[in-house]
Tab-separated table of C-alpha atoms in Angstrom:
chain	number	residue	atom	x	y	z
I	18	MET	CA	0.000	0.000	0.000
I	19	THR	CA	1.154	3.526	-0.618
I	20	ARG	CA	0.241	6.775	1.004
I	21	GLU	CA	-2.284	8.987	-0.752
I	22	THR	CA	-0.943	11.833	-2.824
I	23	THR	CA	-2.563	15.181	-3.281
I	24	THR	CA	-3.062	16.897	-6.634
I	25	ASP	CA	0.180	18.852	-6.199
I	26	GLY	CA	2.181	15.625	-5.685
I	27	ALA	CA	2.703	15.969	-1.916
I	28	GLN	CA	2.053	12.816	0.105
I	29	ARG	CA	-0.615	12.935	2.787
I	30	GLY	CA	-0.346	11.426	6.207
I	31	ARG	CA	2.538	10.399	8.360
I	32	PRO	CA	5.223	8.282	6.662
I	33	ARG	CA	5.229	4.654	7.707
I	34	SER	CA	7.961	3.518	10.029
I	35	GLN	CA	10.383	0.984	8.556
I	36	GLN	CA	11.456	0.180	12.117
I	37	ALA	CA	7.873	-0.822	12.959
I	38	HIS	CA	7.681	-2.840	9.719
I	39	ARG	CA	10.810	-4.822	10.645
I	40	ALA	CA	9.598	-5.300	14.240
I	41	ILE	CA	6.249	-6.659	13.032
I	42	LEU	CA	7.881	-9.128	10.628
I	43	ALA	CA	10.311	-10.294	13.323
I	44	ALA	CA	7.533	-10.701	15.897
I	45	ALA	CA	5.325	-12.547	13.416
I	46	GLY	CA	8.162	-14.889	12.467
I	47	GLU	CA	8.952	-15.698	16.095
I	48	LEU	CA	5.311	-16.316	16.989
I	49	LEU	CA	4.650	-18.413	13.898
I	50	LEU	CA	7.610	-20.638	14.701
I	51	ALA	CA	6.630	-20.960	18.342
I	52	ARG	CA	2.874	-21.421	17.967
I	53	GLY	CA	1.941	-22.100	14.352
I	54	LEU	CA	-0.362	-20.059	12.132
I	55	SER	CA	-3.666	-21.090	13.699
I	56	ALA	CA	-2.550	-20.084	17.206
I	57	VAL	CA	-1.098	-16.687	16.253
I	58	SER	CA	-3.285	-13.603	16.487
I	59	MET	CA	-2.745	-10.089	15.233
I	60	ASP	CA	-3.114	-8.976	18.867
I	61	ALA	CA	-0.154	-11.138	19.894
I	62	VAL	CA	1.970	-9.880	16.989
I	63	ALA	CA	1.109	-6.265	17.836
I	64	GLU	CA	1.973	-6.787	21.492
I	65	ARG	CA	5.298	-8.477	20.733
I	66	ALA	CA	6.254	-5.865	18.112
I	67	GLY	CA	5.205	-2.952	20.296
I	68	VAL	CA	2.809	-1.502	17.736
I	69	SER	CA	-0.951	-1.167	17.377
I	70	LYS	CA	-3.099	-3.573	15.380
I	71	ALA	CA	-3.991	-0.650	13.099
I	72	THR	CA	-0.307	-0.348	12.191
I	73	ILE	CA	-0.216	-4.014	11.216
I	74	TYR	CA	-3.429	-3.814	9.195
I	75	ARG	CA	-2.075	-0.844	7.197
I	76	TRP	CA	0.464	-3.203	5.633
I	77	TRP	CA	-1.212	-6.620	5.823
I	78	PRO	CA	-4.983	-7.120	5.497
I	79	THR	CA	-4.924	-10.642	6.973
I	80	LYS	CA	-2.862	-12.826	9.252
I	81	GLU	CA	-2.090	-15.091	6.316
I	82	THR	CA	-0.581	-12.297	4.214
I	83	LEU	CA	1.546	-11.271	7.192
I	84	ALA	CA	2.693	-14.887	7.612
I	85	LEU	CA	3.639	-15.105	3.931
I	86	ASP	CA	5.577	-11.854	4.111
I	87	ALA	CA	7.377	-12.983	7.288
I	88	LEU	CA	8.296	-16.275	5.596
I	89	TYR	CA	9.478	-14.509	2.452
I	90	THR	CA	11.566	-12.072	4.496
I	91	GLU	CA	13.206	-14.925	6.389
I	92	TRP	CA	13.913	-16.916	3.248
I	93	ALA	CA	15.094	-13.862	1.300
I	94	ALA	CA	17.850	-13.402	3.874
I	95	ALA	CA	19.189	-16.827	2.867
I	96	ARG	CA	19.077	-16.029	-0.845
I	97	PRO	CA	22.395	-17.038	-2.343
I	98	SER	CA	24.103	-15.140	-5.105
I	99	PRO	CA	23.764	-16.939	-8.442
I	100	ARG	CA	26.768	-19.086	-9.336
I	101	ASP	CA	27.774	-20.739	-12.549
I	102	THR	CA	29.030	-24.160	-11.529
I	103	GLY	CA	29.250	-25.452	-15.075
I	104	SER	CA	26.142	-27.651	-14.888
I	105	LEU	CA	22.438	-27.110	-14.406
I	106	ARG	CA	22.407	-29.594	-11.520
I	107	GLY	CA	25.235	-27.773	-9.780
I	108	ASP	CA	23.608	-24.377	-10.308
I	109	LEU	CA	20.290	-25.583	-8.872
I	110	LEU	CA	21.968	-27.242	-5.899
I	111	SER	CA	23.925	-24.075	-5.138
I	112	LEU	CA	20.628	-22.162	-5.090
I	113	LEU	CA	18.711	-24.726	-3.020
I	114	ARG	CA	21.290	-25.626	-0.363
I	115	PRO	CA	20.920	-22.433	1.721
I	116	TRP	CA	17.119	-22.790	1.758
I	117	ALA	CA	17.314	-26.505	2.593
I	118	LYS	CA	19.689	-25.691	5.429
I	119	LEU	CA	17.347	-22.981	6.726
I	120	ALA	CA	14.310	-25.269	6.507
I	121	GLY	CA	16.194	-28.054	8.261
I	122	CYS	CA	17.005	-25.917	11.280
I	123	ARG	CA	13.484	-24.541	11.786
I	124	PRO	CA	10.841	-26.424	13.749
I	125	VAL	CA	7.771	-27.514	11.839
I	126	SER	CA	5.560	-27.207	14.885
I	127	PRO	CA	6.011	-26.600	18.597
I	128	ARG	CA	5.476	-30.335	19.070
I	129	GLY	CA	8.464	-31.343	16.964
I	130	ALA	CA	10.739	-33.509	19.097
I	131	THR	CA	13.977	-32.687	17.323
I	132	GLY	CA	13.067	-29.176	16.193
I	133	ARG	CA	13.798	-30.262	12.615
I	134	GLN	CA	11.496	-31.093	9.782
I	135	PRO	CA	10.253	-34.691	10.049
I	136	ALA	CA	11.598	-35.603	6.601
I	137	LEU	CA	15.080	-34.501	7.654
I	138	ARG	CA	15.209	-36.296	11.017
I	139	PRO	CA	17.899	-38.980	11.298
I	140	GLY	CA	16.537	-42.199	9.829
I	141	GLY	CA	13.549	-40.342	8.365
I	142	ARG	CA	12.295	-40.461	4.790
I	143	GLY	CA	14.562	-37.586	3.860
I	144	ALA	CA	17.852	-39.403	4.552
I	145	ALA	CA	18.473	-39.740	0.818
I	146	LEU	CA	17.614	-36.076	0.256
I	147	ARG	CA	19.928	-35.005	3.053
I	148	GLY	CA	22.823	-36.648	1.237
I	149	ALA	CA	21.985	-34.797	-1.972
I	150	PHE	CA	22.094	-31.438	-0.238
């Protein structure tokens, strides 16, 4: 969303705080990892981020859009720089390894015994995948 502009090109309203934006995404990410999407409320995110619910709703109309943005922000931080390894397989693996590593260290739910994705647990179905990455 953007701020409204007047006919002379000046923007109306107070500029949005990037600090609040980052705090909301961080709070949402922490709560989503700890509780899962169904147990997270906009009230809890607002409280943890130290902002009002109105501030959150100015950027994200629903909890789901906030969750997607928090996930994207987290995964974008792990975005590798493109490399030319000499093969398509090598190029794809160099792009996927950082994301696989990030996904493997994040809990799937608060009930996860190892704190890792079930497919990547030792002896789990993902043992063959783990070797590929």
